[in-house]
């Protein structure tokens, strides 16, 4: 009970953004096709179950609750397989999984696979003919449900000395894997067939813990048959406490999760929290700078405070394209709000296609659909909404979007889509990241009510160290920026220009100095 | 996100209700007849098909239609009946009917039930050509129609006489790698080439089941081979070697401009592992899309003058050229013929594909670019090699891009890709061409449940090729070779 509450509170209060991160890299569809596609491969059922749970991460408390149930279920199942003593050891696999899930590439299907494998052993621990018959059936079934983690079941049966011919079970499972390898999975490497790689988002890679946990689980079950002693209880308790401490301390990289948190806050447009958090903790990366700058811009504070926060360089506002599943997300959000709809679509599309286990992303698909809607590409947008309609949590939006696409007046009057249609470029030309400052300037000239474009344009000039350009275009801020007074950040820059950078305590002077030391900048 | 919890139970209930729907089973009664054609997807009305093709199943476009009932009668006999949510013919019965009516027509009587009322539409016909299509099927690449990240790419083969699709090579086994499509020698599955790009990349040639991996990049040619065409004898394979890039529009019309910084055409002699070059091709211009003629004596290709891309993307205009090739000596001829002049006509002529009977030259015409699939105005044209006359294939073109065409083994059918439906997700169409050059209305590659299939498919098809038999390919061996990174080197003929 306490364990379950602890797990729930951990995910719900401390790491809700970790749940959001996982949720955004899959799109669970409530269709028979989706189910059949998943279960058509060994271990696919565990994948499906994992994805089933992860879809509920969209509602954080629900996701945390289901995770708590899953962890408690594993602990209970492990306990069922153990002897009478060593109760605390039954928590060890769950705590190790807790550690493992700190790696954001680990998929929840792994937990299900382990649960199924251990659960099968809990159902069939006995000896005799009935168990023998059950083994003949369970080994292929567990293999199909749990994939390579079926070895946990087989080894537990083997090492548990279940029956005289139990040594044949590894050969049985190995034969099944070989048959799958050659007849069913021609597009899988042997490593994929024999190792639980399908539960890791990055192909052909595995976390070391994914090897360790099955063996520790087996050891725990076997060790539990040893007679317990009173003195062992505090030792096991201390060991468990250390393991918990290690799990949270080592499993959850602080900087990485800080970036995941920033992205989560951007996704939910919690701008105040981003800025507040940025004051307390910074991760000196372009990703972090982008999130903070976007939050500042949404509060119209970019001109005022930008350089009071860490700026990574010329990529602090918009990053060049990077082939991974996370880096482009803040830039895509920036493009979207600026009115660079095509670029937002491109970054979201490439982000989605960078999910190396070939899953769709609900977040990306929704934004891609929105971009297509703003551009009036309704046929392709409907393809995306058609997909979203088969999900649980994007369904309502997709239905609304489809209704809206049938009503052009409603589209134009929409507070976001209608506005973006006015902010878009009117002239068509080729995007150039090297000339992003010019593109931002042109975007502003295209619609002089686009204050975000103006702020970003001047900010990009400052990041680039283009003082001449900044001085030349500063009047635009005065004329169109809507400022009652010259923003303090701009005043600081002007002072730096006048005093050639010798302004003690100046945030911009500090930035310029840092850039010059890096060999770039002015 | 938390607000999503409110609608959770409602959504769940709604989904259960959706799942609870069952298929229709009613037969037409009290039928009202109307004098208009049925609105069906795909539009198979008036198309010409080969006998033995997979059933041309179709759906009602009107989502309110609950049930469909179709009777097909052959002009030479035979009848077929289908009734259900969509029209799903039995494969064997369909084959029998089309075989019986080879050279004749099939008449479709379509009735649809909507809100309890059955309506019978005007009959439509489908012609069963007397020209067969005996190839096993098609190979093609399926790729997300994205930008710079290919995503879950795969080369697949499809039995066109049924609905069976199998993977030849997918990114699942080669994660993070980009590969272009399998190019067979005149639809022969026993000899083909394909190119893997990126880390561990290389040019694969599979001959009679044996894979050989080449590094076709040399100091002189700067890049590995990409677009390919086999000499009919199977010893030589022509490649374009180039560097492909993309640029992106900011407006809401076009999305992508694809351009090449450099491109040249070379021939690989697979016997000596030598690259054969010609100063007439390696002259500083950008040569691309090589294709051997049916007799192997001519190599067709497109060429454009170099310009500052991407800035001058509108200036890329390809001419269609031909250069003689002597397979006995492995040498190019001394003269290049310009068949169609791009700059002079302000057009770009690309992706030339000679028919295997030596009669036709099919190519793509667009207003610019040497990558026509990205051009909305790309259309298919046909040149009669006997007369030199050429004309647009208006029967198959649309307002969107048509390209990546290829010929069946008997040269009476061709497959091409088109973005006609939505401008983004390329699909495959097949069309018939008579000996007189008359081209029929194309039909979309059949699927079991086409509306569902194509609506849900998030991939675009490209580079389709007919194959006479099923391709046998060991994807695991390809994986091993890619990671082993051992390549057969090539050298330019004449270099020491």
mmCIF file of N, CA, C and O in Angstrom, chain A residues 77-144:
data_model
loop_
_atom_site.group_PDB
_atom_site.id
_atom_site.type_symbol
_atom_site.label_atom_id
_atom_site.label_comp_id
_atom_site.label_asym_id
_atom_site.label_seq_id
_atom_site.Cartn_x
_atom_site.Cartn_y
_atom_site.Cartn_z
ATOM 1 N N UNK A 77 3.379 -10.146 -7.343
ATOM 2 C CA UNK A 77 3.623 -11.372 -8.120
ATOM 3 C C UNK A 77 4.972 -11.979 -7.737
ATOM 4 O O UNK A 77 5.088 -13.205 -7.560
ATOM 5 N N UNK A 78 5.967 -11.140 -7.571
ATOM 6 C CA UNK A 78 7.281 -11.649 -7.146
ATOM 7 C C UNK A 78 7.136 -12.308 -5.775
ATOM 8 O O UNK A 78 7.668 -13.396 -5.522
ATOM 9 N N UNK A 79 6.404 -11.667 -4.908
ATOM 10 C CA UNK A 79 6.197 -12.203 -3.555
ATOM 11 C C UNK A 79 5.501 -13.564 -3.621
ATOM 12 O O UNK A 79 5.837 -14.484 -2.877
ATOM 13 N N UNK A 80 4.564 -13.682 -4.542
ATOM 14 C CA UNK A 80 3.863 -14.965 -4.699
ATOM 15 C C UNK A 80 4.811 -16.092 -5.089
ATOM 16 O O UNK A 80 4.559 -17.258 -4.781
ATOM 17 N N UNK A 81 5.851 -15.765 -5.798
ATOM 18 C CA UNK A 81 6.775 -16.803 -6.274
ATOM 19 C C UNK A 81 7.815 -17.151 -5.219
ATOM 20 O O UNK A 81 8.576 -18.098 -5.393
ATOM 21 N N UNK A 82 7.883 -16.284 -4.196
ATOM 22 C CA UNK A 82 8.949 -16.472 -3.207
ATOM 23 C C UNK A 82 8.514 -17.434 -2.114
ATOM 24 O O UNK A 82 7.340 -17.765 -1.973
ATOM 25 N N UNK A 83 9.512 -17.790 -1.296
ATOM 26 C CA UNK A 83 9.201 -18.601 -0.126
ATOM 27 C C UNK A 83 8.515 -17.756 0.935
ATOM 28 O O UNK A 83 8.081 -16.629 0.669
ATOM 29 N N UNK A 84 8.482 -18.258 2.121
ATOM 30 C CA UNK A 84 7.717 -17.572 3.166
ATOM 31 C C UNK A 84 8.425 -16.318 3.680
ATOM 32 O O UNK A 84 7.777 -15.362 4.104
ATOM 33 N N UNK A 85 9.736 -16.305 3.669
ATOM 34 C CA UNK A 85 10.459 -15.184 4.265
ATOM 35 C C UNK A 85 10.958 -14.188 3.250
ATOM 36 O O UNK A 85 10.591 -14.228 2.078
ATOM 37 N N UNK A 86 11.801 -13.277 3.741
ATOM 38 C CA UNK A 86 12.473 -12.283 2.893
ATOM 39 C C UNK A 86 11.466 -11.397 2.153
ATOM 40 O O UNK A 86 11.654 -11.073 0.979
ATOM 41 N N UNK A 87 10.440 -10.974 2.859
ATOM 42 C CA UNK A 87 9.399 -10.165 2.209
ATOM 43 C C UNK A 87 9.983 -8.917 1.539
ATOM 44 O O UNK A 87 9.600 -8.557 0.421
ATOM 45 N N UNK A 88 10.912 -8.273 2.206
ATOM 46 C CA UNK A 88 11.441 -7.003 1.667
ATOM 47 C C UNK A 88 12.122 -7.193 0.316
ATOM 48 O O UNK A 88 12.130 -6.283 -0.515
ATOM 49 N N UNK A 89 12.662 -8.408 0.141
ATOM 50 C CA UNK A 89 13.341 -8.653 -1.144
ATOM 51 C C UNK A 89 12.366 -8.648 -2.321
ATOM 52 O O UNK A 89 12.766 -8.451 -3.470
ATOM 53 N N UNK A 90 11.106 -8.854 -2.026
ATOM 54 C CA UNK A 90 10.128 -8.874 -3.128
ATOM 55 C C UNK A 90 9.983 -7.494 -3.780
ATOM 56 O O UNK A 90 9.445 -7.360 -4.871
ATOM 57 N N UNK A 91 10.497 -6.471 -3.083
ATOM 58 C CA UNK A 91 10.426 -5.120 -3.650
ATOM 59 C C UNK A 91 11.599 -4.825 -4.595
ATOM 60 O O UNK A 91 11.576 -3.847 -5.321
ATOM 61 N N UNK A 92 12.614 -5.683 -4.522
ATOM 62 C CA UNK A 92 13.851 -5.371 -5.261
ATOM 63 C C UNK A 92 13.625 -5.220 -6.767
ATOM 64 O O UNK A 92 14.037 -4.215 -7.358
ATOM 65 N N UNK A 93 12.934 -6.170 -7.438
ATOM 66 C CA UNK A 93 12.736 -5.983 -8.891
ATOM 67 C C UNK A 93 11.985 -4.689 -9.211
ATOM 68 O O UNK A 93 12.344 -3.968 -10.153
ATOM 69 N N UNK A 94 10.970 -4.379 -8.412
ATOM 70 C CA UNK A 94 10.205 -3.153 -8.668
ATOM 71 C C UNK A 94 11.081 -1.915 -8.501
ATOM 72 O O UNK A 94 11.002 -0.970 -9.290
ATOM 73 N N UNK A 95 11.905 -1.920 -7.466
ATOM 74 C CA UNK A 95 12.772 -0.751 -7.226
ATOM 75 C C UNK A 95 13.796 -0.619 -8.362
ATOM 76 O O UNK A 95 14.080 0.489 -8.839
ATOM 77 N N UNK A 96 14.311 -1.767 -8.810
ATOM 78 C CA UNK A 96 15.257 -1.712 -9.931
ATOM 79 C C UNK A 96 14.568 -1.203 -11.203
ATOM 80 O O UNK A 96 15.168 -0.461 -11.992
ATOM 81 N N UNK A 97 13.314 -1.598 -11.379
ATOM 82 C CA UNK A 97 12.571 -1.093 -12.545
ATOM 83 C C UNK A 97 12.345 0.406 -12.437
ATOM 84 O O UNK A 97 12.354 1.135 -13.431
ATOM 85 N N UNK A 98 12.155 0.837 -11.221
ATOM 86 C CA UNK A 98 12.019 2.262 -10.949
ATOM 87 C C UNK A 98 13.275 2.997 -11.442
ATOM 88 O O UNK A 98 13.211 4.045 -12.080
ATOM 89 N N UNK A 99 14.391 2.391 -11.152
ATOM 90 C CA UNK A 99 15.689 2.928 -11.580
ATOM 91 C C UNK A 99 15.758 2.913 -13.113
ATOM 92 O O UNK A 99 16.098 3.905 -13.752
ATOM 93 N N UNK A 100 15.390 1.783 -13.654
ATOM 94 C CA UNK A 100 15.469 1.609 -15.105
ATOM 95 C C UNK A 100 14.606 2.644 -15.840
ATOM 96 O O UNK A 100 15.022 3.203 -16.863
ATOM 97 N N UNK A 101 13.439 2.909 -15.327
ATOM 98 C CA UNK A 101 12.531 3.829 -16.029
ATOM 99 C C UNK A 101 13.037 5.270 -16.005
ATOM 100 O O UNK A 101 12.469 6.151 -16.658
ATOM 101 N N UNK A 102 14.078 5.504 -15.263
ATOM 102 C CA UNK A 102 14.725 6.823 -15.325
ATOM 103 C C UNK A 102 15.351 7.056 -16.683
ATOM 104 O O UNK A 102 15.563 8.205 -17.096
ATOM 105 N N UNK A 103 15.657 5.970 -17.377
ATOM 106 C CA UNK A 103 16.154 6.087 -18.752
ATOM 107 C C UNK A 103 14.936 6.292 -19.659
ATOM 108 O O UNK A 103 14.115 5.389 -19.819
ATOM 109 N N UNK A 104 14.798 7.480 -20.258
ATOM 110 C CA UNK A 104 13.568 7.760 -20.996
ATOM 111 C C UNK A 104 13.384 6.909 -22.248
ATOM 112 O O UNK A 104 12.315 6.935 -22.848
ATOM 113 N N UNK A 105 14.413 6.173 -22.635
ATOM 114 C CA UNK A 105 14.256 5.322 -23.822
ATOM 115 C C UNK A 105 13.673 3.961 -23.496
ATOM 116 O O UNK A 105 13.353 3.188 -24.400
ATOM 117 N N UNK A 106 13.587 3.639 -22.216
ATOM 118 C CA UNK A 106 13.012 2.348 -21.832
ATOM 119 C C UNK A 106 11.494 2.422 -21.967
ATOM 120 O O UNK A 106 10.866 3.375 -21.523
ATOM 121 N N UNK A 107 10.932 1.406 -22.564
ATOM 122 C CA UNK A 107 9.486 1.397 -22.792
ATOM 123 C C UNK A 107 8.794 0.553 -21.726
ATOM 124 O O UNK A 107 9.359 -0.431 -21.241
ATOM 125 N N UNK A 108 7.603 0.948 -21.413
ATOM 126 C CA UNK A 108 6.875 0.297 -20.317
ATOM 127 C C UNK A 108 6.558 -1.165 -20.619
ATOM 128 O O UNK A 108 6.306 -1.946 -19.703
ATOM 129 N N UNK A 109 6.599 -1.524 -21.873
ATOM 130 C CA UNK A 109 6.367 -2.918 -22.251
ATOM 131 C C UNK A 109 7.329 -3.860 -21.535
ATOM 132 O O UNK A 109 6.985 -5.018 -21.253
ATOM 133 N N UNK A 110 8.501 -3.355 -21.211
ATOM 134 C CA UNK A 110 9.488 -4.183 -20.508
ATOM 135 C C UNK A 110 8.950 -4.617 -19.149
ATOM 136 O O UNK A 110 9.110 -5.772 -18.754
ATOM 137 N N UNK A 111 8.301 -3.685 -18.457
ATOM 138 C CA UNK A 111 7.750 -3.995 -17.132
ATOM 139 C C UNK A 111 6.665 -5.060 -17.276
ATOM 140 O O UNK A 111 6.606 -6.017 -16.504
ATOM 141 N N UNK A 112 5.824 -4.884 -18.278
ATOM 142 C CA UNK A 112 4.769 -5.873 -18.527
ATOM 143 C C UNK A 112 5.363 -7.243 -18.851
ATOM 144 O O UNK A 112 4.873 -8.267 -18.388
ATOM 145 N N UNK A 113 6.403 -7.236 -19.661
ATOM 146 C CA UNK A 113 7.019 -8.509 -20.062
ATOM 147 C C UNK A 113 7.547 -9.246 -18.844
ATOM 148 O O UNK A 113 7.356 -10.459 -18.695
ATOM 149 N N UNK A 114 8.194 -8.492 -17.947
ATOM 150 C CA UNK A 114 8.720 -9.118 -16.728
ATOM 151 C C UNK A 114 7.570 -9.624 -15.858
ATOM 152 O O UNK A 114 7.631 -10.736 -15.307
ATOM 153 N N UNK A 115 6.548 -8.805 -15.764
ATOM 154 C CA UNK A 115 5.384 -9.189 -14.959
ATOM 155 C C UNK A 115 4.751 -10.472 -15.499
ATOM 156 O O UNK A 115 4.399 -11.388 -14.728
ATOM 157 N N UNK A 116 4.633 -10.542 -16.807
ATOM 158 C CA UNK A 116 4.029 -11.739 -17.418
ATOM 159 C C UNK A 116 4.895 -12.973 -17.167
ATOM 160 O O UNK A 116 4.396 -14.046 -16.805
ATOM 161 N N UNK A 117 6.218 -12.795 -17.327
ATOM 162 C CA UNK A 117 7.125 -13.938 -17.163
ATOM 163 C C UNK A 117 7.093 -14.442 -15.725
ATOM 164 O O UNK A 117 6.974 -15.657 -15.482
ATOM 165 N N UNK A 118 7.188 -13.521 -14.768
ATOM 166 C CA UNK A 118 7.175 -13.932 -13.362
ATOM 167 C C UNK A 118 5.785 -14.449 -12.983
ATOM 168 O O UNK A 118 5.650 -15.427 -12.240
ATOM 169 N N UNK A 119 4.770 -13.777 -13.534
ATOM 170 C CA UNK A 119 3.385 -14.192 -13.256
ATOM 171 C C UNK A 119 3.130 -15.606 -13.726
ATOM 172 O O UNK A 119 2.443 -16.386 -13.053
ATOM 173 N N UNK A 120 3.688 -15.954 -14.891
ATOM 174 C CA UNK A 120 3.512 -17.319 -15.400
ATOM 175 C C UNK A 120 4.141 -18.323 -14.444
ATOM 176 O O UNK A 120 3.588 -19.402 -14.190
ATOM 177 N N UNK A 121 5.282 -17.944 -13.892
ATOM 178 C CA UNK A 121 5.946 -18.846 -12.921
ATOM 179 C C UNK A 121 5.106 -18.961 -11.652
ATOM 180 O O UNK A 121 4.990 -20.055 -11.071
ATOM 181 N N UNK A 122 4.513 -17.857 -11.254
ATOM 182 C CA UNK A 122 3.651 -17.891 -10.055
ATOM 183 C C UNK A 122 2.479 -18.846 -10.274
ATOM 184 O O UNK A 122 2.025 -19.521 -9.346
ATOM 185 N N UNK A 123 2.009 -18.917 -11.503
ATOM 186 C CA UNK A 123 0.886 -19.806 -11.820
ATOM 187 C C UNK A 123 1.312 -21.264 -11.908
ATOM 188 O O UNK A 123 0.509 -22.161 -11.691
ATOM 189 N N UNK A 124 2.551 -21.460 -12.278
ATOM 190 C CA UNK A 124 3.004 -22.831 -12.524
ATOM 191 C C UNK A 124 4.329 -23.099 -11.820
ATOM 192 O O UNK A 124 5.379 -23.190 -12.456
ATOM 193 N N UNK A 125 4.266 -23.191 -10.514
ATOM 194 C CA UNK A 125 5.481 -23.431 -9.738
ATOM 195 C C UNK A 125 5.684 -24.913 -9.419
ATOM 196 O O UNK A 125 6.743 -25.308 -8.956
ATOM 197 N N UNK A 126 4.638 -25.661 -9.662
ATOM 198 C CA UNK A 126 4.637 -27.023 -9.140
ATOM 199 C C UNK A 126 5.467 -28.017 -9.929
ATOM 200 O O UNK A 126 6.180 -27.669 -10.876
ATOM 201 N N UNK A 127 5.403 -29.252 -9.506
ATOM 202 C CA UNK A 127 6.081 -30.353 -10.195
ATOM 203 C C UNK A 127 5.017 -31.310 -10.713
ATOM 204 O O UNK A 127 3.839 -31.059 -10.536
ATOM 205 N N UNK A 128 5.441 -32.350 -11.321
ATOM 206 C CA UNK A 128 4.482 -33.366 -11.752
ATOM 207 C C UNK A 128 3.986 -33.155 -13.165
ATOM 208 O O UNK A 128 4.380 -32.203 -13.865
ATOM 209 N N UNK A 129 3.119 -34.076 -13.552
ATOM 210 C CA UNK A 129 2.685 -34.146 -14.939
ATOM 211 C C UNK A 129 1.903 -32.904 -15.379
ATOM 212 O O UNK A 129 2.071 -32.399 -16.475
ATOM 213 N N UNK A 130 1.065 -32.389 -14.449
ATOM 214 C CA UNK A 130 0.267 -31.221 -14.808
ATOM 215 C C UNK A 130 1.164 -30.031 -15.131
ATOM 216 O O UNK A 130 0.961 -29.309 -16.102
ATOM 217 N N UNK A 131 2.155 -29.842 -14.303
ATOM 218 C CA UNK A 131 3.089 -28.729 -14.533
ATOM 219 C C UNK A 131 3.879 -28.940 -15.820
ATOM 220 O O UNK A 131 4.180 -27.999 -16.548
ATOM 221 N N UNK A 132 4.214 -30.197 -16.052
ATOM 222 C CA UNK A 132 4.936 -30.534 -17.287
ATOM 223 C C UNK A 132 4.110 -30.147 -18.513
ATOM 224 O O UNK A 132 4.604 -29.509 -19.450
ATOM 225 N N UNK A 133 2.835 -30.517 -18.438
ATOM 226 C CA UNK A 133 1.939 -30.168 -19.553
ATOM 227 C C UNK A 133 1.808 -28.642 -19.667
ATOM 228 O O UNK A 133 1.802 -28.089 -20.756
ATOM 229 N N UNK A 134 1.714 -28.009 -18.513
ATOM 230 C CA UNK A 134 1.573 -26.547 -18.507
ATOM 231 C C UNK A 134 2.808 -25.892 -19.109
ATOM 232 O O UNK A 134 2.706 -24.913 -19.858
ATOM 233 N N UNK A 135 3.980 -26.435 -18.800
ATOM 234 C CA UNK A 135 5.218 -25.878 -19.365
ATOM 235 C C UNK A 135 5.208 -25.937 -20.888
ATOM 236 O O UNK A 135 5.612 -24.980 -21.562
ATOM 237 N N UNK A 136 4.768 -27.094 -21.382
ATOM 238 C CA UNK A 136 4.735 -27.248 -22.844
ATOM 239 C C UNK A 136 3.882 -26.157 -23.488
ATOM 240 O O UNK A 136 4.187 -25.676 -24.582
ATOM 241 N N UNK A 137 2.863 -25.751 -22.789
ATOM 242 C CA UNK A 137 1.974 -24.713 -23.316
ATOM 243 C C UNK A 137 2.474 -23.315 -22.967
ATOM 244 O O UNK A 137 2.446 -22.388 -23.792
ATOM 245 N N UNK A 138 2.953 -23.197 -21.700
ATOM 246 C CA UNK A 138 3.292 -21.855 -21.229
ATOM 247 C C UNK A 138 4.538 -21.259 -21.894
ATOM 248 O O UNK A 138 4.605 -20.054 -22.104
ATOM 249 N N UNK A 139 5.511 -22.096 -22.180
ATOM 250 C CA UNK A 139 6.747 -21.544 -22.761
ATOM 251 C C UNK A 139 6.446 -20.793 -24.063
ATOM 252 O O UNK A 139 6.818 -19.621 -24.198
ATOM 253 N N UNK A 140 5.744 -21.409 -25.041
ATOM 254 C CA UNK A 140 5.438 -20.617 -26.241
ATOM 255 C C UNK A 140 4.504 -19.436 -25.960
ATOM 256 O O UNK A 140 4.670 -18.364 -26.551
ATOM 257 N N UNK A 141 3.550 -19.629 -25.045
ATOM 258 C CA UNK A 141 2.614 -18.529 -24.754
ATOM 259 C C UNK A 141 3.362 -17.355 -24.121
ATOM 260 O O UNK A 141 3.221 -16.202 -24.537
ATOM 261 N N UNK A 142 4.184 -17.682 -23.120
ATOM 262 C CA UNK A 142 4.935 -16.604 -22.453
ATOM 263 C C UNK A 142 5.905 -15.958 -23.442
ATOM 264 O O UNK A 142 6.084 -14.741 -23.442
ATOM 265 N N UNK A 143 6.489 -16.788 -24.298
ATOM 266 C CA UNK A 143 7.391 -16.193 -25.304
ATOM 267 C C UNK A 143 6.623 -15.224 -26.190
ATOM 268 O O UNK A 143 7.090 -14.134 -26.502
ATOM 269 N N UNK A 144 5.419 -15.632 -26.588
ATOM 270 C CA UNK A 144 4.671 -14.735 -27.475
ATOM 271 C C UNK A 144 4.235 -13.463 -26.748
ATOM 272 O O UNK A 144 4.223 -12.385 -27.332
#
